[in-house]
Amino acid sequence: MRLRTRRAGVIAVAAGAAVVAIGATVMATAADPVAPEIVSATPAEAGHETEGKYTAGDYVLNVHELNGDGEGMGTTIGPHTAYYSKTLHGTASWTPVVIKFSVGRDSDAPTVFAYPVPGPGKGVDCVASGTEAAPLVRCETKVSSRP
């Protein structure tokens, strides 16, 4: 009986440690939700080299270009619509560092995907797919098509 009690105690401690480890991983992921930058081999569309291109899927897509303090510009894009942002690299007084996406009619909805703003002279092409309940956003940094 004593052996069973010890074994149950060891199993409980191991299970607890596993839950803590999984929780720490989830919290670490939530603390840094910005996806790594992906550079595309395909150049940006002519005339849109330094812009952000955001294409919504079957749902409303909210795009927020934000600086390090979380301040910035946002736009709501209707289903099956493409939007070009000329403010991807900011203005004289504001410089964004991240692009965050949410879905639905509420522009303050939780972020479903985030991507770093590419360096100067580069654009970004982001496409939303999936469903509103299970959105998928994929972004690629685009280089200039000019030599």
Backbone as CSV, one residue per row, in Angstrom:
resi,resn,N_x,N_y,N_z,CA_x,CA_y,CA_z,C_x,C_y,C_z
1,MET,0.823,-1.188,0.000,0.000,0.000,0.000,0.864,1.248,0.000
2,ARG,1.946,1.192,0.774,2.840,2.321,0.836,3.469,2.585,-0.537
3,LEU,3.811,1.536,-1.271,4.405,1.649,-2.593,3.441,2.323,-3.568
4,ARG,2.187,1.974,-3.494,1.192,2.593,-4.365,1.034,4.078,-4.058
5,THR,1.080,4.438,-2.799,0.965,5.838,-2.403,2.137,6.637,-2.935
6,ARG,3.339,6.085,-2.806,4.530,6.768,-3.324,4.443,6.919,-4.850
7,ARG,4.065,5.840,-5.502,3.954,5.875,-6.960,2.926,6.925,-7.377
8,ALA,1.808,6.991,-6.714,0.780,7.984,-7.026,1.319,9.393,-6.783
9,GLY,2.087,9.561,-5.728,2.688,10.872,-5.434,3.677,11.285,-6.515
10,VAL,4.509,10.347,-6.950,5.486,10.633,-8.004,4.774,10.981,-9.308
11,ILE,3.729,10.242,-9.635,2.967,10.518,-10.857,2.318,11.898,-10.769
12,ALA,1.783,12.258,-9.620,1.140,13.561,-9.450,2.156,14.694,-9.604
13,VAL,3.351,14.519,-9.027,4.396,15.537,-9.141,4.842,15.675,-10.604
14,ALA,5.014,14.568,-11.295,5.422,14.606,-12.701,4.345,15.282,-13.554
15,ALA,3.102,14.965,-13.306,2.005,15.578,-14.059,1.955,17.083,-13.786
16,GLY,2.152,17.462,-12.541,2.161,18.883,-12.192,3.292,19.622,-12.880
17,ALA,4.462,19.013,-12.922,5.606,19.630,-13.603,5.325,19.792,-15.094
18,ALA,4.686,18.796,-15.691,4.362,18.875,-17.116,3.382,20.020,-17.375
19,VAL,2.395,20.182,-16.514,1.419,21.266,-16.674,2.114,22.623,-16.552
20,VAL,3.018,22.758,-15.599,3.755,24.008,-15.421,4.614,24.297,-16.652
21,ALA,5.286,23.290,-17.176,6.141,23.474,-18.358,5.320,23.890,-19.573
22,ILE,4.176,23.238,-19.767,3.308,23.589,-20.899,2.776,25.004,-20.720
23,GLY,2.364,25.349,-19.514,1.867,26.698,-19.239,2.925,27.752,-19.495
24,ALA,4.172,27.480,-19.113,5.262,28.433,-19.358,5.495,28.621,-20.850
25,THR,5.398,27.545,-21.611,5.577,27.641,-23.064,4.473,28.476,-23.685
26,VAL,3.240,28.257,-23.268,2.110,29.028,-23.795,2.269,30.500,-23.436
27,MET,2.662,30.788,-22.204,2.839,32.179,-21.790,3.982,32.837,-22.554
28,ALA,5.063,32.116,-22.800,6.185,32.675,-23.555,5.757,32.982,-24.985
29,THR,4.967,32.109,-25.568,4.475,32.327,-26.927,3.550,33.536,-26.966
30,ALA,2.682,33.660,-25.978,1.750,34.783,-25.935,2.484,36.095,-25.703
31,ALA,3.600,36.071,-24.968,4.350,37.283,-24.691,5.068,37.794,-25.935
32,ASP,5.402,36.926,-26.860,6.113,37.326,-28.073,5.438,36.708,-29.288
33,PRO,4.256,37.230,-29.671,3.496,36.594,-30.745,3.901,37.012,-32.154
34,VAL,5.000,37.754,-32.316,5.386,38.230,-33.641,6.065,37.113,-34.417
35,ALA,5.516,36.798,-35.582,6.069,35.743,-36.431,7.408,36.200,-37.006
36,PRO,8.298,35.282,-37.298,9.572,35.677,-37.904,9.370,36.212,-39.322
37,GLU,10.236,37.110,-39.718,10.145,37.693,-41.057,10.514,36.658,-42.114
38,ILE,9.737,36.630,-43.190,9.987,35.737,-44.320,10.206,36.612,-45.549
39,VAL,11.371,36.489,-46.171,11.667,37.287,-47.356,11.314,36.473,-48.591
40,SER,10.479,37.057,-49.429,10.009,36.383,-50.635,10.999,36.556,-51.781
41,ALA,11.080,35.555,-52.628,11.913,35.648,-53.829,11.203,36.444,-54.914
42,THR,9.898,36.624,-54.761,9.107,37.386,-55.728,9.150,38.859,-55.348
43,PRO,9.521,39.749,-56.270,9.579,41.177,-55.927,8.187,41.767,-55.718
44,ALA,8.149,42.924,-55.079,6.884,43.632,-54.849,6.301,44.091,-56.180
45,GLU,4.998,44.296,-56.189,4.331,44.795,-57.388,4.880,46.176,-57.731
46,ALA,5.109,46.418,-58.993,5.609,47.724,-59.440,4.675,48.823,-58.951
47,GLY,5.252,49.871,-58.411,4.468,50.985,-57.892,4.073,50.823,-56.433
48,HIS,4.318,49.650,-55.848,3.943,49.398,-54.456,5.115,48.828,-53.658
49,GLU,6.341,49.118,-54.094,7.530,48.503,-53.505,7.663,48.681,-51.996
50,THR,7.343,49.839,-51.458,7.548,50.087,-50.026,6.238,50.122,-49.242
51,GLU,5.201,49.564,-49.800,3.886,49.590,-49.160,3.543,48.248,-48.516
52,GLY,2.515,48.287,-47.716,1.937,47.065,-47.184,0.738,46.694,-48.030
53,LYS,0.662,45.449,-48.450,-0.512,44.971,-49.185,-1.187,43.934,-48.293
54,TYR,-2.443,44.176,-47.955,-3.194,43.303,-47.064,-4.427,42.813,-47.806
55,THR,-4.593,41.511,-47.897,-5.716,40.916,-48.604,-6.542,40.093,-47.621
56,ALA,-7.819,40.433,-47.513,-8.714,39.722,-46.594,-9.265,38.466,-47.267
57,GLY,-9.575,37.469,-46.447,-10.174,36.233,-46.943,-11.688,36.327,-46.912
58,ASP,-12.337,35.308,-46.354,-13.799,35.246,-46.303,-14.381,36.019,-45.121
59,TYR,-13.635,36.873,-44.507,-14.082,37.593,-43.309,-13.463,38.987,-43.281
60,VAL,-13.947,39.812,-42.359,-13.421,41.159,-42.160,-12.065,41.041,-41.463
61,LEU,-11.065,41.746,-41.993,-9.708,41.724,-41.450,-9.350,43.118,-40.955
62,ASN,-8.869,43.203,-39.718,-8.407,44.470,-39.149,-6.890,44.460,-39.146
63,VAL,-6.292,45.518,-39.676,-4.842,45.632,-39.751,-4.406,46.839,-38.927
64,HIS,-3.422,46.635,-38.055,-2.907,47.715,-37.210,-1.401,47.797,-37.395
65,GLU,-0.907,48.919,-37.891,0.524,49.179,-37.985,0.891,49.984,-36.743
66,LEU,1.680,49.386,-35.843,1.905,49.965,-34.518,3.374,50.213,-34.223
67,ASN,3.634,51.256,-33.434,4.998,51.514,-32.988,5.265,50.714,-31.706
68,GLY,6.407,50.909,-31.107,6.778,50.162,-29.908,5.883,50.412,-28.711
69,ASP,5.169,51.525,-28.697,4.244,51.849,-27.611,2.827,51.361,-27.886
70,GLY,2.625,50.673,-29.018,1.298,50.174,-29.360,0.405,51.216,-29.992
71,GLU,0.978,52.339,-30.404,0.195,53.394,-31.046,0.398,53.322,-32.554
72,GLY,-0.639,53.667,-33.297,-0.452,53.636,-34.736,-1.716,53.796,-35.534
73,MET,-1.655,53.246,-36.732,-2.736,53.357,-37.699,-3.436,52.015,-37.831
74,GLY,-4.735,52.051,-38.045,-5.489,50.826,-38.255,-6.495,50.994,-39.374
75,THR,-6.804,49.903,-40.017,-7.819,49.928,-41.063,-8.579,48.619,-41.047
76,THR,-9.826,48.664,-41.441,-10.660,47.472,-41.529,-10.895,47.177,-43.000
77,ILE,-10.649,45.925,-43.385,-10.759,45.521,-44.784,-11.897,44.510,-44.911
78,GLY,-12.782,44.758,-45.843,-13.900,43.852,-46.075,-13.444,42.540,-46.700
79,PRO,-14.302,41.525,-46.638,-13.968,40.220,-47.210,-13.579,40.324,-48.689
80,HIS,-12.601,39.555,-49.082,-12.136,39.459,-50.476,-11.692,40.805,-51.041
81,THR,-11.065,41.621,-50.197,-10.609,42.945,-50.597,-9.117,43.074,-50.336
82,ALA,-8.424,43.776,-51.217,-7.006,44.082,-51.015,-6.874,45.564,-50.682
83,TYR,-5.965,45.862,-49.781,-5.719,47.234,-49.353,-4.218,47.491,-49.389
84,TYR,-3.817,48.638,-49.928,-2.407,49.029,-49.972,-2.181,50.141,-48.952
85,SER,-1.208,49.956,-48.081,-0.896,50.946,-47.065,0.367,51.703,-47.426
86,LYS,0.245,53.001,-47.550,1.408,53.846,-47.818,2.080,54.265,-46.518
87,THR,1.493,53.914,-45.357,2.063,54.304,-44.065,2.863,53.172,-43.420
88,LEU,3.186,52.133,-44.190,3.927,50.993,-43.639,5.208,51.421,-42.926
89,HIS,5.893,52.412,-43.458,7.147,52.862,-42.846,6.970,54.137,-42.034
90,GLY,5.724,54.502,-41.753,5.441,55.596,-40.845,5.397,56.964,-41.478
91,THR,5.464,57.959,-40.596,5.420,59.364,-40.980,6.618,60.049,-40.327
92,ALA,6.679,61.360,-40.442,7.794,62.098,-39.851,7.841,61.953,-38.326
93,SER,6.688,61.731,-37.697,6.647,61.679,-36.231,6.310,60.303,-35.649
94,TRP,6.106,59.328,-36.506,5.678,58.007,-36.023,6.253,56.914,-36.913
95,THR,6.861,55.890,-36.291,7.457,54.786,-37.048,6.944,53.457,-36.503
96,PRO,6.196,52.693,-37.299,5.692,51.400,-36.829,6.801,50.343,-36.801
97,VAL,6.639,49.378,-35.908,7.599,48.274,-35.806,6.924,46.926,-36.003
98,VAL,5.595,46.881,-35.910,4.880,45.616,-36.024,3.526,45.833,-36.698
99,ILE,3.096,44.810,-37.427,1.769,44.799,-38.038,0.979,43.721,-37.311
100,LYS,-0.158,44.086,-36.743,-0.987,43.116,-36.019,-2.332,42.977,-36.720
101,PHE,-2.833,41.756,-36.717,-4.090,41.448,-37.406,-5.100,40.889,-36.414
102,SER,-6.354,41.311,-36.580,-7.471,40.723,-35.851,-8.597,40.525,-36.861
103,VAL,-9.623,39.788,-36.470,-10.712,39.506,-37.404,-12.058,39.888,-36.812
104,GLY,-13.030,40.139,-37.685,-14.385,40.444,-37.260,-14.675,41.930,-37.268
105,ARG,-15.869,42.264,-36.899,-16.347,43.658,-36.931,-15.758,44.508,-35.807
106,ASP,-15.258,43.890,-34.741,-14.686,44.617,-33.610,-13.214,44.898,-33.890
107,SER,-12.874,46.155,-34.118,-11.483,46.494,-34.450,-10.543,46.282,-33.274
108,ASP,-11.086,46.137,-32.060,-10.268,45.874,-30.877,-10.230,44.389,-30.522
109,ALA,-10.587,43.536,-31.465,-10.573,42.088,-31.222,-9.140,41.626,-30.940
110,PRO,-8.985,40.482,-30.312,-7.641,39.980,-30.010,-6.809,39.749,-31.273
111,THR,-5.522,39.951,-31.145,-4.587,39.738,-32.251,-4.523,38.255,-32.591
112,VAL,-4.630,37.944,-33.889,-4.520,36.557,-34.335,-3.178,36.288,-35.010
113,PHE,-2.478,37.373,-35.433,-1.182,37.216,-36.087,-0.458,38.547,-36.037
114,ALA,0.849,38.507,-35.900,1.657,39.724,-35.915,2.920,39.469,-36.726
115,TYR,3.379,40.513,-37.417,4.536,40.402,-38.314,5.370,41.669,-38.181
116,PRO,6.689,41.556,-38.181,7.514,42.767,-38.047,7.466,43.625,-39.316
117,VAL,7.511,44.930,-39.130,7.580,45.832,-40.273,8.967,45.657,-40.893
118,PRO,9.041,45.423,-42.197,10.347,45.226,-42.836,11.148,46.527,-42.878
119,GLY,12.425,46.393,-43.150,13.309,47.545,-43.209,12.963,48.504,-44.330
120,PRO,13.611,49.660,-44.314,13.365,50.675,-45.344,13.574,50.125,-46.753
121,GLY,12.736,50.575,-47.665,12.848,50.159,-49.055,12.188,48.826,-49.365
122,LYS,11.590,48.191,-48.359,10.923,46.904,-48.555,9.437,47.055,-48.268
123,GLY,8.651,46.182,-48.881,7.216,46.149,-48.645,6.835,44.838,-48.003
124,VAL,5.561,44.667,-47.769,5.068,43.425,-47.184,3.765,43.054,-47.876
125,ASP,3.564,41.759,-48.080,2.345,41.250,-48.713,1.752,40.222,-47.754
126,CYS,0.578,40.533,-47.204,-0.078,39.655,-46.237,-1.426,39.204,-46.786
127,VAL,-1.695,37.908,-46.670,-2.929,37.328,-47.188,-3.608,36.555,-46.064
128,ALA,-4.893,36.854,-45.846,-5.680,36.144,-44.844,-6.478,35.039,-45.524
129,SER,-6.535,33.896,-44.885,-7.346,32.782,-45.380,-7.975,32.092,-44.174
130,GLY,-8.522,30.920,-44.386,-9.207,30.223,-43.305,-10.594,30.813,-43.089
131,THR,-11.067,30.718,-41.861,-12.386,31.245,-41.510,-12.242,32.243,-40.372
132,GLU,-13.307,32.971,-40.088,-13.261,33.915,-38.978,-12.989,33.193,-37.659
133,ALA,-13.528,31.995,-37.509,-13.301,31.221,-36.283,-11.893,30.632,-36.219
134,ALA,-11.297,30.367,-37.380,-9.948,29.796,-37.451,-9.158,30.530,-38.541
135,PRO,-8.804,31.807,-38.274,-8.118,32.592,-39.299,-6.663,32.169,-39.480
136,LEU,-6.166,32.393,-40.675,-4.765,32.132,-40.988,-4.274,33.331,-41.786
137,VAL,-3.233,33.982,-41.285,-2.648,35.120,-41.985,-1.195,34.771,-42.270
138,ARG,-0.783,35.019,-43.510,0.605,34.740,-43.909,1.163,36.006,-44.537
139,CYS,2.352,36.411,-44.109,2.999,37.607,-44.634,4.370,37.266,-45.200
140,GLU,4.762,38.035,-46.207,6.095,37.920,-46.791,6.642,39.316,-47.027
141,THR,7.901,39.502,-46.710,8.579,40.753,-47.030,8.952,40.719,-48.495
142,LYS,8.665,41.814,-49.187,8.940,41.898,-50.620,10.064,42.917,-50.858
143,VAL,10.973,42.555,-51.744,12.048,43.462,-52.124,11.611,44.273,-53.330
144,SER,12.305,45.327,-53.611,11.969,46.174,-54.741,12.175,45.432,-56.056
145,SER,11.305,45.713,-57.009,11.448,45.104,-58.346,12.382,45.933,-59.209
146,ARG,12.784,47.079,-58.692,13.703,47.950,-59.440,15.140,47.513,-59.184
147,PRO,15.982,47.580,-60.195,17.390,47.191,-60.009,18.152,48.156,-59.156
